[in-house]
Amino acid sequence: MTEIALRADGLTRTFGAFRAVDGLGFEVPVGSVFGFLGPNGAGKTTTIRLLLGLLEPSAGRAEVFGLDTRTRSDEIRRRTGALLEHPGLYERLTAEQNLEFAARARNMSATERRSRIEESLARIGLLERRHEAVRGWSRGMKQKLAIARAGLHRPPLIFLDEPTAGLDPEAAATLRDDLATLAARDGITIFLTTHNLAEAERLCGLVGVIRGGRLLTVSHPDELRLRGAGQRAEIIGRHFPPATDTLLSALPGVLNACLEGERVVVDLAPDARLAPLVRLLIEAGAEIEEARRDGGTLEAAYLALMAEAGVA
Amino acid sequence: MSQIAAVMWKESRELIGARGTRGRDGVVGLFFLGIFGVFSPWVHGVSWLEMPIMLFAYGFLAGAAAAAPTIEAFAGERERHTLETLLATPLTDRSILLGKFFTAVLFGWGLVLVIVAVGLVSVNVFHGHDGLIFYRPLFLAWTLLVPLLAAGLYAAVGIFISLRAPTVRQAGQMLGMSIVVLLIAPVIVMALLPEAWVGPFLDHVAGLDTDRLILRVVALLLVLDGLLVRAALRRFRRGRLVLA
């Protein structure tokens, strides 16, 4: 049976009449990277606060490793690391002191503190600058340090709120690789909010989409992507038979087909597959170079979901 | 205890690292050191070791010094966006609050201890021709206790205000007003009370010897400290702080 790191059931938080989070229900398996997607003000940060036990739910409940967020929040915070909306670094302190405090707050021994801090700073390439106050650092450097702090005590679950915001592309890619390794090798569960859909697609085993406090969907990015896949396809090649339009239109699931020089544009019914069309054309003597559907990105699926939710 | 120590470790390093204000604070500190640690013992001689007014001065200095960092305790963390990260650690509510409180108290108290130590050296240098001059034991106890408890009072007020204030500036303004209220409150209370009560009370106070009077002040400070720290602990709610 799959072990569950996070579970929300009817999780709701209101502020007066405003429902910031409205009946969320999801499960995040141990060792997975869960991407929480949604526009600004959707309820992502409130959800993280609820899961960390910083806020109490107005209704419903949430569990982290089986611990109720209402009653066991201290234990939950001991077993998690978090990078929240802001890096939350003490600017008057040096990089080393910032990590030292995080380690002391978790009762780590002096030896353990020293080795973990050195290792963390070396991994993010900031060991040489450990004695500098972080006051003058760039946003990207601060973000790297804050992420190192979140994972310093090697928690089994890390919450990351927009972790790659402010990082240069190279640093963002390195961080993504690090996070993927953490999840795959060490079995660490990562709860990640992001606006970067390509990042979510690359990194997350499971994504949840939230809007207006309501969870629109939770699924694997591939499944979600297919939902957003366009119904129009394009087949590029040579030696198409003159009756290509008629030939393809006769197939089930093909609504329309149109030969335009060295490409055929086909409109497909929902759930229709492209492969039988390619096979038929090859049998009819065509040389196929490429066949592809329009869209099919997580972004397209996300935008479609947002549009649907907006209409609803 | 280790969690309180962790918060104190962080707070003390932040105090030391407050580079922008270090020079100014140093000048102010040297000024008070000169007045109370050198000038006053030199002028008053041996009687400096028995002057109740010095206890008032030490209490005020310790309180003012302790109050300054408490303004930043929560309002500063909120303003610099570090509060939520602090609250997301496994540190307990009590350890966060008491860690900040004790750091401020020790800072204010430590400052006065330095002044007292320098004063002792000064009084001996200027007037100790017939041997070592030192406090009598009970007055030494008052000299240690009054600034400690005064620092506790101001730090508790500062923390209580800082918990509620959205910005450091606002916390500073509220603290300034609170200090004024603390200083003039006894005068106002006396003015409002009926003459029939005030007269006997003043007679009673006048009839007390210095040590008994100071003992009552110490007891009052102790009670006030306890009540204010207790109120601050009750006020400390993670959810409320995150949303403020």
XYZ file of C-alpha atoms in Angstrom, chain A residues 4 6-13 21-28 47 50-51 57-64 68-70 215:
32
model
C 0.750 8.881 2.380
C 0.009 14.501 3.170
C -3.718 14.124 3.313
C -6.366 16.852 3.165
C -10.029 16.111 3.602
C -12.581 18.877 3.140
C -9.906 21.328 4.240
C -11.452 24.769 4.508
C -10.247 28.093 5.836
C -9.456 27.484 0.906
C -12.645 25.628 0.187
C -13.030 21.926 0.829
C -9.647 20.715 -0.447
C -9.217 16.985 -0.665
C -6.025 15.311 -1.871
C -3.365 12.801 -0.956
C 0.353 13.059 -1.619
C -2.884 25.736 2.112
C -2.703 25.050 7.085
C -0.512 22.023 6.400
C -8.709 25.013 9.504
C -12.223 26.413 9.762
C -13.552 23.030 8.653
C -12.192 19.708 7.457
C -8.829 18.345 8.437
C -5.318 17.738 7.213
C -2.678 15.229 8.204
C 1.060 15.213 7.673
C -3.268 16.071 12.698
C -2.303 19.656 11.878
C -4.605 20.968 14.624
C -9.200 22.281 -6.085
